[in-house]
XYZ file of C-alpha atoms in Angstrom:
695
model
C 66.017 93.760 108.491
C 66.706 95.510 111.605
C 69.761 96.109 113.341
C 70.093 95.326 116.929
C 73.515 94.100 117.344
C 74.758 94.447 120.836
C 78.251 93.616 119.926
C 81.873 94.250 120.526
C 82.581 97.849 121.427
C 82.118 100.507 118.812
C 85.826 101.201 118.613
C 86.477 97.561 117.743
C 83.739 97.507 115.138
C 85.234 100.519 113.392
C 88.644 98.812 113.327
C 87.471 95.468 111.966
C 88.531 95.880 108.315
C 92.014 97.018 109.362
C 92.358 94.137 111.795
C 91.172 91.737 109.100
C 93.847 92.933 106.707
C 96.609 92.793 109.288
C 95.661 89.309 110.382
C 96.628 88.026 106.933
C 100.008 89.736 107.084
C 102.661 87.732 108.942
C 104.691 90.917 109.159
C 102.127 92.557 111.374
C 101.092 91.268 114.731
C 97.579 92.632 115.308
C 97.322 94.861 118.313
C 95.485 93.245 121.218
C 91.744 93.621 120.741
C 89.882 95.742 123.227
C 88.077 93.708 125.817
C 84.611 92.941 124.412
C 81.610 94.038 126.385
C 79.214 91.417 127.685
C 77.042 91.688 124.616
C 75.228 89.514 122.093
C 75.211 90.311 118.381
C 71.758 90.426 116.827
C 72.791 91.725 113.414
C 76.001 92.242 111.511
C 78.242 95.258 112.046
C 77.454 98.069 109.628
C 79.748 98.395 106.595
C 82.885 100.422 107.215
C 83.823 100.462 103.522
C 81.624 100.354 100.417
C 79.610 97.121 100.072
C 81.830 95.227 102.542
C 80.648 93.755 105.858
C 82.976 92.007 108.317
C 81.676 89.783 111.145
C 83.337 88.238 114.173
C 82.639 84.542 113.587
C 83.108 83.658 117.266
C 80.818 86.296 118.787
C 77.600 85.075 120.469
C 74.514 86.059 118.541
C 70.747 85.961 118.520
C 68.890 84.069 117.231
C 71.204 81.179 118.047
C 72.206 79.813 114.623
C 72.390 76.245 113.413
C 75.980 75.157 113.258
C 76.397 76.029 109.575
C 77.359 79.020 107.489
C 73.923 80.013 106.200
C 72.415 80.864 109.587
C 75.366 83.124 110.422
C 74.656 85.194 107.342
C 71.003 85.838 108.276
C 71.955 88.783 110.490
C 73.321 90.765 107.512
C 70.755 93.073 105.886
C 69.797 91.644 102.487
C 70.339 87.989 103.464
C 67.671 85.376 104.106
C 67.733 81.575 104.366
C 65.634 78.844 102.759
C 64.730 76.460 105.584
C 64.566 72.710 104.985
C 64.974 71.396 108.533
C 67.204 72.171 111.504
C 70.398 72.808 109.546
C 71.850 73.125 106.022
C 69.598 75.945 104.837
C 70.521 77.785 101.644
C 71.550 81.460 101.922
C 69.885 84.002 99.628
C 71.284 87.506 99.065
C 68.978 90.103 97.533
C 66.843 87.336 96.051
C 69.789 85.447 94.522
C 70.745 81.924 95.627
C 72.983 79.027 94.634
C 76.155 79.628 92.631
C 75.284 83.323 92.208
C 76.790 83.653 95.696
C 80.450 82.585 95.910
C 81.424 80.820 99.162
C 85.105 80.521 100.069
C 86.508 78.566 103.009
C 89.828 80.247 103.760
C 90.212 80.905 100.043
C 89.021 77.463 98.953
C 85.806 76.546 97.192
C 83.758 73.475 97.999
C 80.763 72.321 95.978
C 78.143 69.993 97.410
C 77.156 66.676 95.902
C 73.415 66.334 96.496
C 71.291 66.789 93.393
C 68.429 67.878 95.672
C 70.622 70.507 97.381
C 70.828 68.828 100.801
C 74.425 69.989 101.115
C 75.012 73.534 99.885
C 78.571 74.808 100.454
C 77.506 76.379 103.765
C 76.584 72.896 105.048
C 80.332 72.193 105.293
C 81.102 75.466 107.078
C 81.360 75.513 110.879
C 81.473 79.277 111.543
C 83.058 79.302 115.010
C 86.057 77.472 113.587
C 86.828 80.666 111.633
C 87.938 84.068 112.904
C 85.974 86.401 110.646
C 83.443 86.443 107.830
C 83.782 89.004 105.029
C 80.895 89.732 102.670
C 81.090 91.760 99.456
C 77.641 92.534 98.033
C 77.063 92.582 94.295
C 79.494 92.007 91.387
C 81.952 94.493 92.904
C 85.136 92.409 92.934
C 86.856 90.060 90.474
C 89.462 88.591 92.820
C 87.721 85.519 94.174
C 86.300 83.533 91.285
C 83.700 83.803 88.520
C 79.959 84.348 88.574
C 79.550 86.412 91.761
C 76.423 88.182 90.516
C 74.914 88.298 94.031
C 78.102 88.616 96.055
C 81.114 86.953 97.632
C 81.401 85.466 101.143
C 84.791 84.581 102.636
C 85.114 82.570 105.850
C 88.665 83.313 106.971
C 91.219 82.360 109.614
C 93.983 84.562 111.002
C 97.598 83.401 110.874
C 99.666 86.223 112.357
C 103.258 85.364 113.204
C 104.172 84.701 116.836
C 106.831 87.202 117.886
C 107.873 84.883 120.725
C 106.870 81.374 121.884
C 103.281 81.352 123.036
C 99.790 80.051 122.593
C 96.269 81.371 122.074
C 92.846 79.876 121.731
C 89.100 79.941 122.071
C 86.573 77.538 123.573
C 82.809 77.683 123.862
C 79.980 75.532 125.165
C 76.307 76.133 124.425
C 73.113 74.378 125.507
C 69.504 75.110 124.696
C 65.976 73.913 124.101
C 65.193 70.903 121.893
C 68.311 69.082 123.064
C 70.622 71.610 121.427
C 74.294 71.642 122.431
C 77.420 72.941 120.676
C 81.083 72.505 121.594
C 84.012 74.376 120.015
C 87.745 74.292 120.766
C 90.341 76.243 118.785
C 93.996 76.466 119.868
C 97.221 77.668 118.269
C 100.734 77.269 119.657
C 104.022 78.323 118.123
C 107.255 80.239 117.984
C 108.495 82.952 115.659
C 109.371 80.214 113.129
C 106.505 77.713 113.251
C 102.992 77.255 114.573
C 100.436 74.475 114.877
C 96.689 75.002 115.050
C 93.964 72.509 115.885
C 90.192 73.101 115.787
C 87.343 70.811 116.749
C 83.585 71.451 116.676
C 80.463 69.448 117.380
C 76.806 70.437 117.238
C 73.652 68.455 117.963
C 69.951 69.146 118.117
C 66.847 67.015 118.471
C 63.704 67.794 116.488
C 62.511 71.304 117.277
C 58.908 72.362 117.847
C 57.191 75.229 116.064
C 55.038 77.862 117.771
C 52.091 75.452 117.979
C 54.121 72.736 119.645
C 54.219 70.597 116.491
C 57.395 68.544 116.202
C 59.373 69.252 113.006
C 61.563 66.523 111.523
C 64.797 68.477 111.932
C 67.335 66.766 114.208
C 71.000 66.800 113.283
C 74.500 65.963 114.520
C 77.586 67.524 112.928
C 81.299 67.520 113.775
C 84.498 68.858 112.238
C 88.259 68.634 112.838
C 90.851 70.984 111.330
C 94.636 71.103 111.575
C 97.214 73.568 110.258
C 100.997 73.724 110.303
C 102.639 77.041 109.440
C 106.210 78.161 108.773
C 107.046 81.861 109.354
C 110.823 82.247 109.062
C 110.541 86.039 108.985
C 107.950 88.794 109.149
C 107.253 88.679 105.419
C 106.962 84.960 104.716
C 104.258 82.415 105.423
C 103.833 78.828 104.267
C 100.906 76.818 105.620
C 99.664 73.252 105.156
C 96.088 72.501 106.232
C 93.818 69.496 106.534
C 90.188 69.043 107.517
C 87.627 66.311 107.972
C 83.960 66.625 108.920
C 80.815 64.531 108.886
C 77.307 64.302 110.259
C 73.677 63.523 109.600
C 70.576 65.684 109.302
C 66.800 65.219 109.100
C 64.713 67.158 106.585
C 61.063 68.133 106.850
C 60.693 69.021 103.170
C 61.428 65.692 101.448
C 61.196 61.919 101.593
C 64.900 61.393 102.338
C 67.391 62.572 104.952
C 71.118 63.198 104.940
C 72.882 60.179 106.425
C 76.424 61.268 105.540
C 78.127 64.624 104.931
C 81.778 63.639 104.726
C 84.244 66.327 103.727
C 87.970 65.722 103.370
C 90.364 68.544 102.611
C 94.043 69.204 101.966
C 95.419 72.670 101.310
C 98.664 74.548 100.803
C 99.135 78.310 100.772
C 101.977 80.782 100.789
C 102.461 84.543 101.158
C 105.585 86.585 100.424
C 105.434 90.303 101.230
C 107.538 93.394 100.509
C 109.649 91.720 97.834
C 110.518 95.067 96.242
C 109.209 98.611 95.889
C 107.016 97.322 93.058
C 105.959 93.914 94.385
C 104.146 94.301 97.694
C 102.847 90.747 97.909
C 102.800 87.431 96.079
C 100.503 84.663 97.247
C 99.588 81.197 96.044
C 97.126 78.537 97.085
C 96.318 74.957 96.069
C 93.639 72.692 97.504
C 91.597 69.537 97.146
C 88.095 69.194 98.589
C 86.154 65.941 98.521
C 82.463 65.716 99.487
C 80.887 62.266 99.949
C 77.155 62.460 100.650
C 74.521 59.807 101.337
C 70.778 60.429 101.409
C 68.378 57.672 102.324
C 64.943 56.985 103.801
C 65.869 54.784 106.747
C 68.942 56.010 108.691
C 67.444 59.144 110.260
C 63.734 58.241 109.967
C 61.665 55.090 110.295
C 61.412 53.306 106.963
C 57.866 52.674 105.782
C 57.400 50.092 102.981
C 55.249 51.162 100.025
C 53.578 49.436 97.099
C 56.518 50.511 94.967
C 59.242 49.235 97.277
C 59.495 46.911 100.241
C 63.131 47.903 100.831
C 64.679 51.267 101.646
C 66.538 53.279 99.029
C 69.745 55.301 99.121
C 71.678 57.668 96.877
C 75.406 58.338 97.171
C 76.712 61.266 95.106
C 80.196 62.665 95.575
C 82.255 65.494 94.138
C 85.986 66.137 93.981
C 86.999 69.777 93.622
C 90.595 70.788 92.946
C 91.715 74.362 92.612
C 94.480 76.877 92.887
C 95.271 80.567 92.768
C 98.307 82.757 92.122
C 98.178 86.533 92.640
C 100.489 89.515 93.075
C 99.955 93.007 94.519
C 101.913 95.598 92.546
C 102.468 99.159 93.784
C 102.669 100.699 90.304
C 102.507 104.217 91.769
C 102.343 105.721 95.233
C 98.574 106.104 94.832
C 97.880 103.035 92.696
C 97.729 99.372 93.733
C 97.234 96.712 91.063
C 96.394 93.081 91.862
C 96.957 90.584 89.065
C 96.237 86.888 89.216
C 95.190 83.552 87.855
C 92.839 80.972 89.348
C 91.653 77.558 88.207
C 89.296 74.849 89.322
C 88.191 71.408 88.194
C 85.442 69.276 89.653
C 83.908 65.908 88.852
C 80.548 64.703 90.129
C 79.578 61.040 90.318
C 76.622 59.127 91.712
C 75.255 55.717 92.567
C 71.955 54.572 94.028
C 69.937 51.558 95.119
C 66.199 50.992 95.406
C 66.890 47.747 97.279
C 69.310 48.826 99.957
C 69.070 45.664 102.073
C 69.692 43.184 99.269
C 71.758 45.356 96.898
C 73.297 48.297 98.826
C 74.443 51.329 96.910
C 77.993 51.103 98.299
C 78.451 47.821 96.405
C 77.806 49.560 93.100
C 80.359 51.449 90.995
C 80.275 55.226 90.879
C 79.075 56.653 87.572
C 80.305 60.119 86.495
C 77.500 62.477 85.465
C 79.266 65.861 85.122
C 82.710 67.403 84.714
C 83.512 71.108 84.907
C 86.730 73.042 84.420
C 87.415 76.758 84.708
C 90.508 78.924 84.284
C 90.387 82.639 84.979
C 92.612 85.701 84.644
C 91.863 88.792 86.732
C 93.147 92.283 87.435
C 91.851 94.768 89.997
C 93.152 98.289 90.549
C 92.686 100.794 93.371
C 93.725 104.340 92.441
C 93.500 107.415 94.664
C 93.134 110.669 92.702
C 93.265 112.724 95.903
C 93.038 112.046 99.622
C 89.262 112.093 99.158
C 88.627 110.502 95.748
C 89.256 106.883 94.737
C 88.527 104.722 91.724
C 88.342 100.947 92.097
C 87.854 98.660 89.119
C 88.572 95.213 87.798
C 88.313 92.826 84.860
C 88.387 89.055 84.599
C 88.042 86.508 81.814
C 87.087 82.887 82.430
C 87.415 79.926 80.119
C 84.815 77.286 80.965
C 84.716 73.660 79.872
C 81.894 71.243 80.716
C 81.225 67.601 79.845
C 78.021 65.558 80.047
C 79.024 61.872 80.399
C 75.489 60.637 81.161
C 74.310 57.849 78.873
C 70.743 58.083 80.169
C 68.496 60.544 81.974
C 66.173 59.428 84.779
C 62.540 60.405 84.286
C 61.441 58.768 87.537
C 63.081 56.612 90.187
C 62.137 53.606 88.049
C 62.574 54.737 84.435
C 65.284 56.235 82.222
C 65.619 57.395 78.616
C 68.680 57.950 76.407
C 70.440 61.259 77.055
C 70.278 63.492 73.947
C 73.412 65.370 75.089
C 75.441 62.267 76.016
C 79.207 62.882 75.732
C 78.671 66.464 74.614
C 81.239 69.087 75.605
C 80.861 72.848 75.989
C 83.447 75.605 75.941
C 82.603 79.202 76.820
C 84.649 82.345 77.442
C 82.879 84.617 79.912
C 83.893 88.065 81.093
C 83.211 90.081 84.237
C 84.182 93.494 85.493
C 83.277 96.488 87.619
C 84.109 100.152 88.129
C 83.382 102.031 91.378
C 83.956 105.632 92.414
C 84.358 106.439 96.132
C 84.518 109.870 97.748
C 85.311 110.867 101.324
C 82.909 113.730 102.063
C 83.876 115.088 105.449
C 84.937 113.253 108.595
C 83.705 109.669 108.614
C 81.464 110.063 105.558
C 81.858 108.081 102.315
C 79.775 108.152 99.125
C 80.147 105.550 96.386
C 78.660 104.458 93.068
C 79.661 101.425 91.048
C 78.604 99.402 88.022
C 79.396 95.688 87.881
C 78.916 92.973 85.280
C 79.136 89.226 85.936
C 78.650 86.322 83.542
C 77.820 83.001 85.185
C 78.107 79.529 83.675
C 75.192 77.143 84.463
C 75.969 75.044 87.528
C 75.457 71.317 88.096
C 71.945 71.738 89.505
C 70.846 73.826 86.529
C 72.512 71.972 83.665
C 72.531 68.354 84.846
C 69.791 67.596 87.390
C 66.969 69.346 85.498
C 65.337 69.002 82.101
C 64.852 71.727 79.502
C 61.472 72.806 78.181
C 62.065 71.054 74.882
C 63.964 67.960 75.975
C 65.132 65.821 78.876
C 68.549 67.509 79.198
C 69.325 71.121 80.177
C 73.039 70.777 79.468
C 72.972 73.560 76.846
C 71.368 76.205 79.086
C 72.775 79.631 78.198
C 75.081 81.472 80.650
C 73.541 84.164 82.846
C 74.585 87.837 82.421
C 74.074 90.333 85.266
C 74.724 94.081 85.067
C 74.115 95.992 88.294
C 74.395 99.536 89.621
C 75.289 99.900 93.316
C 75.202 103.243 95.108
C 75.463 104.098 98.783
C 76.609 106.204 101.709
C 78.443 105.293 104.934
C 78.688 107.541 107.996
C 80.870 106.916 111.074
C 80.989 109.807 113.493
C 81.499 109.445 117.229
C 78.840 107.145 118.617
C 76.732 107.190 115.440
C 77.075 104.808 112.513
C 74.801 104.757 109.488
C 74.716 103.062 106.119
C 72.458 103.348 103.068
C 72.842 101.195 99.958
C 70.725 100.685 96.852
C 71.034 98.528 93.731
C 69.421 98.140 90.317
C 70.193 95.106 88.181
C 69.320 93.737 84.747
C 69.820 90.004 84.287
C 69.944 88.629 80.776
C 69.256 84.906 80.389
C 68.461 84.575 84.089
C 68.484 80.832 84.808
C 65.014 80.072 86.167
C 63.920 76.745 87.653
C 60.272 75.838 87.124
C 58.537 72.830 88.699
C 55.296 70.975 87.884
C 55.790 71.454 84.153
C 53.582 69.025 82.171
C 55.318 66.966 79.485
C 54.086 64.108 77.271
C 54.623 60.634 78.723
C 53.543 58.399 75.870
C 50.827 55.931 76.780
C 50.824 57.343 80.322
C 49.490 60.689 79.080
C 51.483 63.460 80.746
C 54.031 63.693 83.520
C 55.125 66.571 85.740
C 58.797 67.516 85.828
C 61.165 70.351 86.741
C 62.873 72.324 83.992
C 65.639 74.902 83.564
C 65.010 77.817 81.218
C 66.407 81.265 80.464
C 64.406 84.453 81.033
C 65.238 88.147 81.377
C 64.815 89.734 84.803
C 65.114 93.008 86.690
C 65.932 93.415 90.384
C 66.192 96.484 92.582
C 66.214 97.291 96.284
C 68.537 98.193 99.101
C 69.397 98.248 102.770
C 69.439 100.945 105.452
C 71.085 100.658 108.854
C 71.973 102.849 111.822
C 73.352 102.390 115.305
C 73.971 104.809 118.151
C 74.562 104.985 121.882
C 72.509 107.212 124.127
C 73.900 108.404 127.467
C 76.830 106.042 126.978
C 74.970 102.871 127.967
C 71.747 102.606 125.920
C 72.321 101.226 122.441
C 69.819 101.456 119.598
C 70.276 99.561 116.326
C 67.973 99.439 113.316
C 68.093 97.980 109.804
C 65.714 97.738 106.890
C 66.113 95.572 103.764
C 64.001 95.208 100.643
C 64.374 93.449 97.279
C 62.003 93.676 94.309
C 62.305 91.229 91.422
C 60.511 91.052 88.071
C 60.525 88.251 85.507
C 60.429 90.423 82.380
C 59.956 87.516 79.970
C 56.872 86.111 81.701
C 55.639 89.524 82.918
C 55.302 88.275 86.484
C 57.210 88.647 89.773
C 60.610 87.024 90.024
C 60.244 84.067 92.343
C 61.888 83.360 95.721
C 62.225 86.998 96.780
C 62.042 87.554 100.534
C 59.706 90.378 101.674
C 60.533 93.681 103.356
C 62.268 93.022 106.684
C 63.111 95.316 109.585
C 65.045 94.799 112.825
C 65.173 96.985 115.901
C 67.550 96.319 118.754
C 67.490 97.961 122.156
C 70.344 97.245 124.517
C 71.532 98.355 127.928
C 75.234 97.964 128.699
C 76.988 98.792 131.952
C 80.322 97.452 133.178
C 80.315 93.665 132.794
C 76.578 93.326 132.117
C 74.229 93.782 129.194
C 70.590 93.042 128.402
C 68.659 93.650 125.228
C 65.631 93.067 123.044
C 65.505 92.173 119.373
C 62.342 93.048 117.466
C 62.111 91.542 113.977
C 59.277 92.439 111.647
C 58.628 90.875 108.225
C 55.987 92.221 105.847
C 53.392 90.293 103.899
C 54.588 89.011 100.517
C 51.932 89.081 97.794
C 54.418 89.042 94.916
C 55.104 85.435 93.977
C 55.371 83.164 90.926
C 53.868 79.773 91.674
C 56.204 76.840 90.953
C 59.066 79.099 89.821
C 62.312 79.720 91.662
C 65.913 78.599 91.938
C 67.856 75.368 92.354
C 66.818 75.211 96.022
C 63.076 75.910 96.007
C 60.091 77.363 94.181
C 57.334 79.756 95.241
C 54.339 78.193 96.994
C 52.069 81.255 97.230
C 51.590 84.435 99.238
C 52.569 84.737 102.906
C 51.376 86.950 105.739
C 53.650 89.174 107.759
C 54.864 88.442 111.266
C 56.732 89.970 114.176
C 59.179 88.204 116.496
C 60.494 89.368 119.867
C 63.663 87.901 121.383
C 65.515 88.656 124.631
C 69.185 88.269 125.530
C 71.730 89.104 128.196
C 75.458 88.863 128.769
C 77.909 88.818 131.653
C 81.677 89.062 131.662
C 82.747 87.491 134.970
C 86.513 87.694 134.340
C 89.109 88.512 131.732
C 88.538 86.351 128.639
C 85.218 84.947 129.840
C 81.795 85.713 128.421
C 78.510 84.151 129.512
C 75.487 84.905 127.347
C 71.894 83.731 127.405
C 68.700 84.404 125.550
C 65.226 83.407 124.548
C 64.489 83.403 120.833
C 60.884 83.863 119.673
C 59.896 84.910 123.191
C 56.144 84.768 122.572
C 56.292 81.407 120.758
C 54.988 82.809 117.476
C 53.955 80.342 114.750
C 55.490 81.447 111.448
C 57.416 80.389 108.339
C 59.721 82.348 106.055
C 58.279 83.148 102.631
C 61.107 81.479 100.687
C 61.287 78.287 102.778
C 60.622 74.851 101.330
C 57.274 73.091 101.341
C 56.578 70.371 103.901
C 56.540 66.648 103.144
C 54.281 63.959 104.593
C 56.460 61.977 107.011
C 55.497 58.906 109.069
C 55.008 59.889 112.716
C 54.874 63.638 112.040
C 51.853 65.903 111.731
C 51.878 68.289 108.772
C 49.941 71.434 109.678
C 51.545 74.002 107.383
C 52.425 74.521 103.733
C 56.010 75.591 104.453
C 58.548 74.325 106.957
C 57.816 76.366 110.088
C 60.515 78.149 112.062
C 61.341 77.060 115.644
C 59.062 78.166 118.477
C 60.342 79.549 121.775
C 63.949 78.519 122.368
C 66.039 79.270 125.453
C 69.817 78.992 125.356
C 72.905 79.541 127.500
C 76.444 79.906 126.186
C 79.857 80.301 127.824
C 83.016 81.173 125.906
C 86.623 81.646 126.930
C 89.450 83.338 125.021
C 92.932 82.519 126.316
C 96.576 83.166 125.533
C 98.027 86.315 123.986
């Protein structure tokens, strides 16, 4: 990928990890941020510590993202997104998707309900309602849950204590092509003892057009509302109660149904107690409940077309309740050694109901039927030890006890037929372990070298164990856990106006959980049928990312990034599927006083390595793809303190293209299908104004 991020001043970028840490500490009021330049981010800031990237969630960026979490991650080298429509794409990091990538919303986990992956966790994330996004690549932490073989992403909010009565907030308004408009309002008011925060977001887009002017079934409307009440009786104590509710609808170009409902309801409680003794630096706890209620149908967001099989529309209504909690303590066991110990747990239950005759027998009149239950309890410990002022060792271990139940009495072969479930009422219990060890060395001013080995064991998720078949039967409930061992090495340089980062990885995945479609199985008197199965294979992945940024003559900024991932299915002796090709980004920006302008050049190579009909829980390979290049333009203006006006044109030359890993198109009434994959948007112009107020 290539790095052209015309972003908040270099001094602020370098301070981001420190500011992120202080924002969580009620004892520390973060110093006022430097006034941002009138710039637009076109890629993520370079890492300032090994394998960690921190983004400003409220900064304007190009290309303008859909109002969900996946599109915000696209600017980080190594990330790509599987497109299905205008929103709710699935993020992929270094070729790994789904539950290999942990997503946390202010420390909480939410799991979608749709068996066809309409609502990945990022579908319930409204990025501008958060303050920062922190990404840890690879299995290089054990603090935030099990199975993070690809990485960990935390969408976080700041909650610094008010030192005196006051208020602060953020508001933005954006409009663009294809009827796009976003509105965000985030305000916090309080005293030294209490605070209240309220956040509201809304985003809407009509169908977009690709580079040929073909309309893509992709419209969406999403909204969210969040509230928080915090108690900060002193500099070292924080108690916070939170609540959230969001909903929306979205059209999809890759399937015969759309998302008519994406309801999320949330309640959370967290606490932090700092500097309890010379040994105990911090104790924190968290408890939460997330409920996702999803409806997909073929009539709410598109025109229903009767078929020979059905004269009435159909609808499916899955839901999932996720409850979890965490307790952790930071112990200063020596002046150079910090140990974090903790416990986390989560339970979730998935149910579903459906109707093929929605007008005469609607799905909401039917009882919900449980089809999966999962439970996990984990113990973890992570230590950071400094041998000298230049040498550090970071490592961690965790053990997770998994329990899963399959309450399904039958398994659906088609929309109209079912068979008895061979794993009905079966239960599974597994103990899985993870860990990592990383050495870091400061080699001169602003230079850091690191090398780490991580191991993560991942339990099969709902989409792998429940919604698919196995090769030998109609249930994949007994799919083996996945085991990833990965080496990560790299170098970070921050000197004056120059930043650079190089990272590389090599991973071996035992029992990689592969999804394969169009598998022929016997169908009795009907001959054969085609289905999708889950199976275990062994795989190897390697690749890396390179990035650099510098300023010339104090006003000309140059950013560049490059990212590549290579995957091999060792069992089948073929390429590992759903691997995005080599990608580069080059950004050129001119900044002076309150003005900035810039170009983003994105180049993606041809991808000849593919495995037809193999992939992940989101999508499977469709064939080779050609390379493409995209040019985008942006500008920014800072008319007054706190104000920022930005504008841009994405895909300036209206290029027709699709990402290699994106989903295949579906035949939809009223829409012309002219491509194998869902095409990306054509030329899009946008204008955004944001205002930061208060302290």
